[in-house]
Amino acid sequence: MDALLTEEQRGIVDSVDRFAARHLPPEEVRRRDAAHVPPYDLVPLMGQAGFFGLAVPTDHGGLGLGWTEVALVQQRLGRHGYMAASIFNRVVGFGVMSVLTYGSPAQKRALLPGLLAGEFFMALALTEPGAGSDAGAIRTRARKNDSGYVISGSKIWISDAAGARFLLTAARTGPDGCGAAGITLFLVPSDAPGVSLTPLAKVGNNCMPSFEIGLSEVQVGADAVIGTPDDGFRHLMSTLHFSRASMAATVTGAAQAALDGVMAHAREREQFGRPIASFQVIAHRLADLQMRIDLSRLMVGHLATLIARGLPCRREAAQAKIIATETLRDVADQGMQIMASAGYAAGSDIQRFWRDSRLYTFGEGTNEILRDGIARELGFMGKGRT
């Protein structure tokens, strides 16, 4: 599919490859995973390379390209190292696109230059102990006072919160019990008085630490509100729209990297006097997995085109996220079966994809909830919001 790229797009892909060769060769990815080292040091380097400004208009300091180019970078970074793609997606999806889409002119002026330069990034503080797929069940509350707002509550499983400068925080400003209505988004400094961060142990994604966040009478100014007060749920859907597209592109790249390693093993590993890839059961399985990755890549490209043209694509974003994450999950699972003991070894790459991939089918919206949304779009279920 690289044959369809323009010269400019090939140049972007080549720049990502050079970046990864210098900063994220395979041995460095393995070292960071084993030592649980997050990729925050790569953020300013990505900023210097101009990666964050691809889809940003030139009058805001960007390159004035589109989401198609963003998706190319995401796929390529995902192929080299998901940790780098993840932090790229956080800067672009939670930061740049949120500010561009519903930030005020003053917030655009204040925040976009630093985001594009890779000086900082944001984390999305949405999930709570009782509010995950049901984002309308948010209980964290923000009450207005003379100085702005006071926020109290808790969040959980917030990725990269300790490295973020701001927590894009969803809090209830309307009455309790009104579901998605009455939610406002705030830019809360991660080091603000009253903010506490507790690291959480996880099965995988070692380079993307997650935290429980306590918010105890956190005072923020009125200018901390981003978007329209009480309309934060609609803004959240916009943010999740971009983040789901980001995840779909990234895990498509990761799935290709995982399968490349499995295919290399199948060509080299011999049993009964010939490579195991020559046995039909293995060859067909590999062929099926490559077809699924190619279908995922096509879906990601289609979604990127819709986003670039400003067309409605809620269903397509959900579909791309489901297809891509379930493809990576199955590539990793079947890859472990094909590689057997070689894959089960602690130092193998496929075992990292295997344990990491389990997050993505429920992160950024569970695939079950997204299927509900698709069914509603098709007219099969009652009204709801995803």
Short mmCIF file of N, CA and C in Angstrom, two decimals, residues 47-174:
data_model
loop_
_atom_site.label_atom_id
_atom_site.label_comp_id
_atom_site.label_asym_id
_atom_site.label_seq_id
_atom_site.Cartn_x
_atom_site.Cartn_y
_atom_site.Cartn_z
N GLY A 47 8.56 16.78 18.78
CA GLY A 47 8.21 18.16 18.50
C GLY A 47 9.20 18.81 17.56
N GLN A 48 10.48 18.58 17.80
CA GLN A 48 11.51 19.13 16.92
C GLN A 48 11.39 18.59 15.50
N ALA A 49 10.93 17.34 15.38
CA ALA A 49 10.77 16.72 14.06
C ALA A 49 9.52 17.21 13.35
N GLY A 50 8.65 17.95 14.05
CA GLY A 50 7.44 18.49 13.44
C GLY A 50 6.27 17.53 13.39
N PHE A 51 6.36 16.40 14.10
CA PHE A 51 5.31 15.38 14.01
C PHE A 51 3.96 15.87 14.54
N PHE A 52 3.96 16.71 15.56
CA PHE A 52 2.70 17.07 16.22
C PHE A 52 1.89 18.09 15.44
N GLY A 53 2.50 18.76 14.48
CA GLY A 53 1.80 19.81 13.76
C GLY A 53 1.25 19.41 12.41
N LEU A 54 1.24 18.12 12.10
CA LEU A 54 0.84 17.68 10.77
C LEU A 54 -0.55 18.16 10.38
N ALA A 55 -1.53 17.99 11.26
CA ALA A 55 -2.92 18.32 10.93
C ALA A 55 -3.33 19.69 11.44
N VAL A 56 -2.38 20.49 11.90
CA VAL A 56 -2.69 21.81 12.47
C VAL A 56 -2.57 22.87 11.37
N PRO A 57 -3.55 23.75 11.25
CA PRO A 57 -3.47 24.81 10.23
C PRO A 57 -2.21 25.66 10.39
N THR A 58 -1.73 26.18 9.28
CA THR A 58 -0.49 26.98 9.32
C THR A 58 -0.64 28.24 10.16
N ASP A 59 -1.85 28.79 10.23
CA ASP A 59 -2.01 30.01 11.04
C ASP A 59 -1.96 29.72 12.53
N HIS A 60 -1.92 28.46 12.90
CA HIS A 60 -1.72 28.07 14.30
C HIS A 60 -0.34 27.45 14.51
N GLY A 61 0.54 27.57 13.52
CA GLY A 61 1.90 27.08 13.67
C GLY A 61 2.13 25.67 13.18
N GLY A 62 1.11 25.06 12.54
CA GLY A 62 1.25 23.70 12.07
C GLY A 62 1.68 23.62 10.62
N LEU A 63 1.63 22.39 10.08
CA LEU A 63 2.06 22.15 8.71
C LEU A 63 0.91 22.20 7.71
N GLY A 64 -0.34 22.25 8.20
CA GLY A 64 -1.48 22.39 7.33
C GLY A 64 -1.78 21.17 6.47
N LEU A 65 -1.39 19.99 6.92
CA LEU A 65 -1.70 18.78 6.17
C LEU A 65 -3.02 18.21 6.71
N GLY A 66 -3.13 16.91 6.89
CA GLY A 66 -4.41 16.36 7.33
C GLY A 66 -4.24 15.11 8.17
N TRP A 67 -5.38 14.51 8.50
CA TRP A 67 -5.37 13.34 9.36
C TRP A 67 -4.78 12.12 8.66
N THR A 68 -4.81 12.10 7.34
CA THR A 68 -4.19 10.99 6.61
C THR A 68 -2.71 10.90 6.95
N GLU A 69 -2.04 12.05 7.00
CA GLU A 69 -0.61 12.07 7.36
C GLU A 69 -0.41 11.71 8.82
N VAL A 70 -1.33 12.15 9.69
CA VAL A 70 -1.25 11.76 11.10
C VAL A 70 -1.35 10.24 11.23
N ALA A 71 -2.30 9.64 10.53
CA ALA A 71 -2.49 8.20 10.61
C ALA A 71 -1.26 7.43 10.10
N LEU A 72 -0.59 7.97 9.09
CA LEU A 72 0.63 7.34 8.61
C LEU A 72 1.71 7.32 9.69
N VAL A 73 1.86 8.45 10.38
CA VAL A 73 2.84 8.52 11.47
C VAL A 73 2.47 7.55 12.58
N GLN A 74 1.18 7.50 12.93
CA GLN A 74 0.73 6.61 14.00
C GLN A 74 1.01 5.15 13.66
N GLN A 75 0.69 4.76 12.43
CA GLN A 75 0.95 3.37 12.04
C GLN A 75 2.44 3.05 12.08
N ARG A 76 3.23 3.97 11.59
CA ARG A 76 4.67 3.70 11.52
C ARG A 76 5.28 3.66 12.92
N LEU A 77 4.89 4.58 13.79
CA LEU A 77 5.39 4.54 15.16
C LEU A 77 4.90 3.28 15.87
N GLY A 78 3.64 2.89 15.61
CA GLY A 78 3.13 1.65 16.20
C GLY A 78 3.92 0.44 15.75
N ARG A 79 4.40 0.47 14.54
CA ARG A 79 5.20 -0.66 14.03
C ARG A 79 6.57 -0.70 14.68
N HIS A 80 7.13 0.45 14.98
CA HIS A 80 8.46 0.49 15.60
C HIS A 80 8.39 0.31 17.12
N GLY A 81 7.40 0.91 17.76
CA GLY A 81 7.31 0.83 19.21
C GLY A 81 6.04 1.50 19.70
N TYR A 82 5.10 0.70 20.24
CA TYR A 82 3.81 1.26 20.63
C TYR A 82 3.97 2.37 21.65
N MET A 83 4.98 2.30 22.49
CA MET A 83 5.16 3.31 23.52
C MET A 83 5.30 4.70 22.92
N ALA A 84 6.03 4.80 21.80
CA ALA A 84 6.21 6.10 21.14
C ALA A 84 4.92 6.56 20.49
N ALA A 85 4.21 5.62 19.86
CA ALA A 85 2.94 5.97 19.22
C ALA A 85 1.92 6.41 20.27
N SER A 86 1.93 5.76 21.41
CA SER A 86 0.98 6.09 22.47
C SER A 86 1.17 7.52 22.95
N ILE A 87 2.40 7.91 23.20
CA ILE A 87 2.62 9.27 23.70
C ILE A 87 2.38 10.29 22.58
N PHE A 88 2.67 9.93 21.34
CA PHE A 88 2.32 10.78 20.20
C PHE A 88 0.81 11.01 20.17
N ASN A 89 0.05 9.92 20.34
CA ASN A 89 -1.41 10.03 20.31
C ASN A 89 -1.93 10.89 21.45
N ARG A 90 -1.25 10.82 22.59
CA ARG A 90 -1.70 11.62 23.74
C ARG A 90 -1.51 13.12 23.45
N VAL A 91 -0.37 13.46 22.87
CA VAL A 91 -0.12 14.86 22.54
C VAL A 91 -1.14 15.35 21.51
N VAL A 92 -1.34 14.55 20.46
CA VAL A 92 -2.19 14.98 19.35
C VAL A 92 -3.67 14.86 19.70
N GLY A 93 -4.09 13.67 20.18
CA GLY A 93 -5.51 13.43 20.41
C GLY A 93 -6.07 14.16 21.61
N PHE A 94 -5.44 14.01 22.77
CA PHE A 94 -5.95 14.65 23.98
C PHE A 94 -5.58 16.12 24.05
N GLY A 95 -4.45 16.49 23.45
CA GLY A 95 -3.98 17.87 23.55
C GLY A 95 -4.32 18.71 22.34
N VAL A 96 -3.58 18.50 21.26
CA VAL A 96 -3.70 19.38 20.08
C VAL A 96 -5.12 19.42 19.54
N MET A 97 -5.73 18.26 19.29
CA MET A 97 -7.05 18.26 18.67
C MET A 97 -8.13 18.75 19.62
N SER A 98 -7.99 18.49 20.92
CA SER A 98 -8.96 19.02 21.87
C SER A 98 -8.92 20.54 21.89
N VAL A 99 -7.72 21.11 21.94
CA VAL A 99 -7.58 22.57 21.96
C VAL A 99 -8.08 23.16 20.65
N LEU A 100 -7.72 22.54 19.53
CA LEU A 100 -8.17 23.04 18.23
C LEU A 100 -9.68 22.97 18.08
N THR A 101 -10.27 21.88 18.57
CA THR A 101 -11.69 21.63 18.33
C THR A 101 -12.60 22.46 19.21
N TYR A 102 -12.28 22.57 20.50
CA TYR A 102 -13.21 23.30 21.37
C TYR A 102 -12.52 24.24 22.36
N GLY A 103 -11.24 24.49 22.18
CA GLY A 103 -10.55 25.47 23.01
C GLY A 103 -10.89 26.88 22.59
N SER A 104 -10.76 27.80 23.53
CA SER A 104 -11.01 29.22 23.23
C SER A 104 -9.83 29.79 22.45
N PRO A 105 -10.01 30.95 21.79
CA PRO A 105 -8.87 31.59 21.12
C PRO A 105 -7.68 31.81 22.06
N ALA A 106 -7.97 32.20 23.32
CA ALA A 106 -6.88 32.42 24.28
C ALA A 106 -6.18 31.11 24.60
N GLN A 107 -6.92 30.02 24.73
CA GLN A 107 -6.32 28.73 25.02
C GLN A 107 -5.49 28.23 23.83
N LYS A 108 -5.97 28.47 22.64
CA LYS A 108 -5.18 28.10 21.45
C LYS A 108 -3.84 28.83 21.45
N ARG A 109 -3.89 30.14 21.74
CA ARG A 109 -2.65 30.93 21.75
C ARG A 109 -1.71 30.46 22.86
N ALA A 110 -2.28 30.11 24.01
CA ALA A 110 -1.45 29.75 25.16
C ALA A 110 -0.89 28.33 25.08
N LEU A 111 -1.65 27.40 24.50
CA LEU A 111 -1.31 25.98 24.61
C LEU A 111 -0.72 25.36 23.35
N LEU A 112 -1.20 25.78 22.19
CA LEU A 112 -0.77 25.11 20.96
C LEU A 112 0.74 25.21 20.71
N PRO A 113 1.39 26.37 20.92
CA PRO A 113 2.83 26.40 20.66
C PRO A 113 3.62 25.38 21.48
N GLY A 114 3.30 25.24 22.76
CA GLY A 114 4.00 24.28 23.61
C GLY A 114 3.69 22.84 23.24
N LEU A 115 2.44 22.56 22.87
CA LEU A 115 2.08 21.21 22.44
C LEU A 115 2.81 20.84 21.16
N LEU A 116 2.83 21.75 20.21
CA LEU A 116 3.48 21.45 18.93
C LEU A 116 4.99 21.28 19.09
N ALA A 117 5.57 22.02 20.02
CA ALA A 117 7.02 21.92 20.25
C ALA A 117 7.38 20.70 21.11
N GLY A 118 6.38 20.01 21.64
CA GLY A 118 6.67 18.86 22.50
C GLY A 118 7.13 19.25 23.88
N GLU A 119 6.74 20.44 24.33
CA GLU A 119 7.15 20.89 25.66
C GLU A 119 6.33 20.23 26.77
N PHE A 120 5.13 19.77 26.45
CA PHE A 120 4.29 19.11 27.45
C PHE A 120 3.21 18.32 26.72
N PHE A 121 2.47 17.52 27.49
CA PHE A 121 1.32 16.81 26.95
C PHE A 121 0.23 16.75 28.01
N MET A 122 -0.94 16.25 27.61
CA MET A 122 -2.07 16.15 28.53
C MET A 122 -2.47 14.70 28.69
N ALA A 123 -3.09 14.39 29.82
CA ALA A 123 -3.69 13.08 30.05
C ALA A 123 -5.19 13.28 30.22
N LEU A 124 -5.97 12.33 29.78
CA LEU A 124 -7.42 12.41 29.89
C LEU A 124 -7.87 11.76 31.19
N ALA A 125 -8.41 12.57 32.10
CA ALA A 125 -8.89 12.08 33.40
C ALA A 125 -10.40 11.93 33.32
N LEU A 126 -10.82 10.78 32.82
CA LEU A 126 -12.24 10.51 32.61
C LEU A 126 -12.76 9.40 33.50
N THR A 127 -12.13 8.23 33.43
CA THR A 127 -12.64 7.04 34.11
C THR A 127 -12.62 7.19 35.63
N GLU A 128 -13.68 6.72 36.26
CA GLU A 128 -13.79 6.71 37.72
C GLU A 128 -14.13 5.30 38.19
N PRO A 129 -14.00 5.02 39.48
CA PRO A 129 -14.34 3.68 39.95
C PRO A 129 -15.74 3.23 39.53
N GLY A 130 -16.68 4.17 39.43
CA GLY A 130 -18.04 3.82 39.03
C GLY A 130 -18.45 4.37 37.68
N ALA A 131 -17.50 4.89 36.92
CA ALA A 131 -17.83 5.48 35.62
C ALA A 131 -16.73 5.13 34.62
N GLY A 132 -17.04 4.18 33.76
CA GLY A 132 -16.10 3.80 32.71
C GLY A 132 -16.80 3.89 31.38
N SER A 133 -17.38 2.74 30.95
CA SER A 133 -18.19 2.77 29.73
C SER A 133 -19.36 3.72 29.87
N ASP A 134 -19.91 3.82 31.07
CA ASP A 134 -21.00 4.76 31.34
C ASP A 134 -20.41 6.07 31.83
N ALA A 135 -19.93 6.89 30.88
CA ALA A 135 -19.29 8.16 31.26
C ALA A 135 -20.27 9.11 31.90
N GLY A 136 -21.57 8.92 31.65
CA GLY A 136 -22.57 9.77 32.27
C GLY A 136 -22.71 9.56 33.76
N ALA A 137 -22.05 8.51 34.30
CA ALA A 137 -22.12 8.24 35.73
C ALA A 137 -21.02 8.96 36.52
N ILE A 138 -20.35 9.90 35.90
CA ILE A 138 -19.27 10.65 36.56
C ILE A 138 -19.78 11.31 37.84
N ARG A 139 -18.99 11.15 38.93
CA ARG A 139 -19.36 11.72 40.23
C ARG A 139 -18.41 12.83 40.68
N THR A 140 -17.22 12.90 40.08
CA THR A 140 -16.32 14.02 40.40
C THR A 140 -17.07 15.32 40.15
N ARG A 141 -17.01 16.21 41.13
CA ARG A 141 -17.83 17.42 41.06
C ARG A 141 -16.96 18.67 41.08
N ALA A 142 -17.41 19.68 40.35
CA ALA A 142 -16.78 21.00 40.35
C ALA A 142 -17.82 22.02 40.76
N ARG A 143 -17.56 22.71 41.85
CA ARG A 143 -18.51 23.75 42.29
C ARG A 143 -17.88 25.12 42.08
N LYS A 144 -18.71 26.04 41.68
CA LYS A 144 -18.24 27.38 41.35
C LYS A 144 -18.03 28.19 42.62
N ASN A 145 -16.96 29.01 42.63
CA ASN A 145 -16.75 29.97 43.71
C ASN A 145 -16.21 31.26 43.10
N ASP A 146 -15.85 32.21 43.96
CA ASP A 146 -15.42 33.52 43.46
C ASP A 146 -14.14 33.45 42.64
N SER A 147 -13.32 32.41 42.86
CA SER A 147 -12.03 32.31 42.16
C SER A 147 -12.07 31.38 40.95
N GLY A 148 -13.20 30.77 40.71
CA GLY A 148 -13.32 29.85 39.59
C GLY A 148 -14.12 28.63 39.97
N TYR A 149 -13.42 27.49 40.15
CA TYR A 149 -14.09 26.25 40.51
C TYR A 149 -13.24 25.47 41.51
N VAL A 150 -13.91 24.70 42.35
CA VAL A 150 -13.25 23.77 43.26
C VAL A 150 -13.68 22.36 42.86
N ILE A 151 -12.70 21.51 42.58
CA ILE A 151 -12.98 20.17 42.06
C ILE A 151 -12.63 19.13 43.11
N SER A 152 -13.57 18.20 43.32
CA SER A 152 -13.34 17.11 44.27
C SER A 152 -13.86 15.81 43.67
N GLY A 153 -13.12 14.74 43.89
CA GLY A 153 -13.52 13.43 43.39
C GLY A 153 -12.32 12.55 43.17
N SER A 154 -12.48 11.54 42.36
CA SER A 154 -11.38 10.63 42.07
C SER A 154 -11.50 10.08 40.66
N LYS A 155 -10.36 9.73 40.10
CA LYS A 155 -10.27 9.11 38.79
C LYS A 155 -9.38 7.88 38.92
N ILE A 156 -9.51 6.96 37.98
CA ILE A 156 -8.71 5.75 38.07
C ILE A 156 -8.32 5.29 36.66
N TRP A 157 -7.19 4.57 36.60
CA TRP A 157 -6.63 4.07 35.35
C TRP A 157 -6.35 5.20 34.37
N ILE A 158 -5.76 6.27 34.88
CA ILE A 158 -5.42 7.40 34.04
C ILE A 158 -3.97 7.25 33.58
N SER A 159 -3.79 6.99 32.30
CA SER A 159 -2.46 6.70 31.77
C SER A 159 -1.62 7.97 31.64
N ASP A 160 -0.35 7.85 32.02
CA ASP A 160 0.66 8.90 31.86
C ASP A 160 0.34 10.17 32.64
N ALA A 161 -0.46 10.05 33.69
CA ALA A 161 -0.85 11.24 34.44
C ALA A 161 0.35 11.94 35.08
N ALA A 162 1.32 11.18 35.56
CA ALA A 162 2.46 11.78 36.25
C ALA A 162 3.35 12.58 35.31
N GLY A 163 3.37 12.22 34.04
CA GLY A 163 4.21 12.93 33.09
C GLY A 163 3.51 14.10 32.43
N ALA A 164 2.19 14.18 32.58
CA ALA A 164 1.40 15.22 31.92
C ALA A 164 1.46 16.53 32.68
N ARG A 165 1.41 17.62 31.93
CA ARG A 165 1.33 18.93 32.59
C ARG A 165 -0.10 19.23 33.01
N PHE A 166 -1.06 18.82 32.18
CA PHE A 166 -2.47 19.06 32.48
C PHE A 166 -3.24 17.75 32.44
N LEU A 167 -4.24 17.66 33.31
CA LEU A 167 -5.20 16.57 33.29
C LEU A 167 -6.49 17.13 32.69
N LEU A 168 -6.87 16.62 31.52
CA LEU A 168 -8.13 17.02 30.89
C LEU A 168 -9.23 16.29 31.65
N THR A 169 -9.84 17.01 32.61
CA THR A 169 -10.65 16.38 33.66
C THR A 169 -12.13 16.63 33.44
N ALA A 170 -12.89 15.54 33.43
CA ALA A 170 -14.35 15.63 33.33
C ALA A 170 -14.94 15.69 34.73
N ALA A 171 -15.73 16.71 35.00
CA ALA A 171 -16.36 16.88 36.32
C ALA A 171 -17.80 17.32 36.14
N ARG A 172 -18.63 16.97 37.11
CA ARG A 172 -20.04 17.32 37.04
C ARG A 172 -20.25 18.73 37.60
N THR A 173 -20.86 19.58 36.78
CA THR A 173 -21.22 20.93 37.21
C THR A 173 -22.73 21.10 37.27
N GLY A 174 -23.46 20.14 36.72
CA GLY A 174 -24.92 20.16 36.80
C GLY A 174 -25.40 19.26 37.91
#
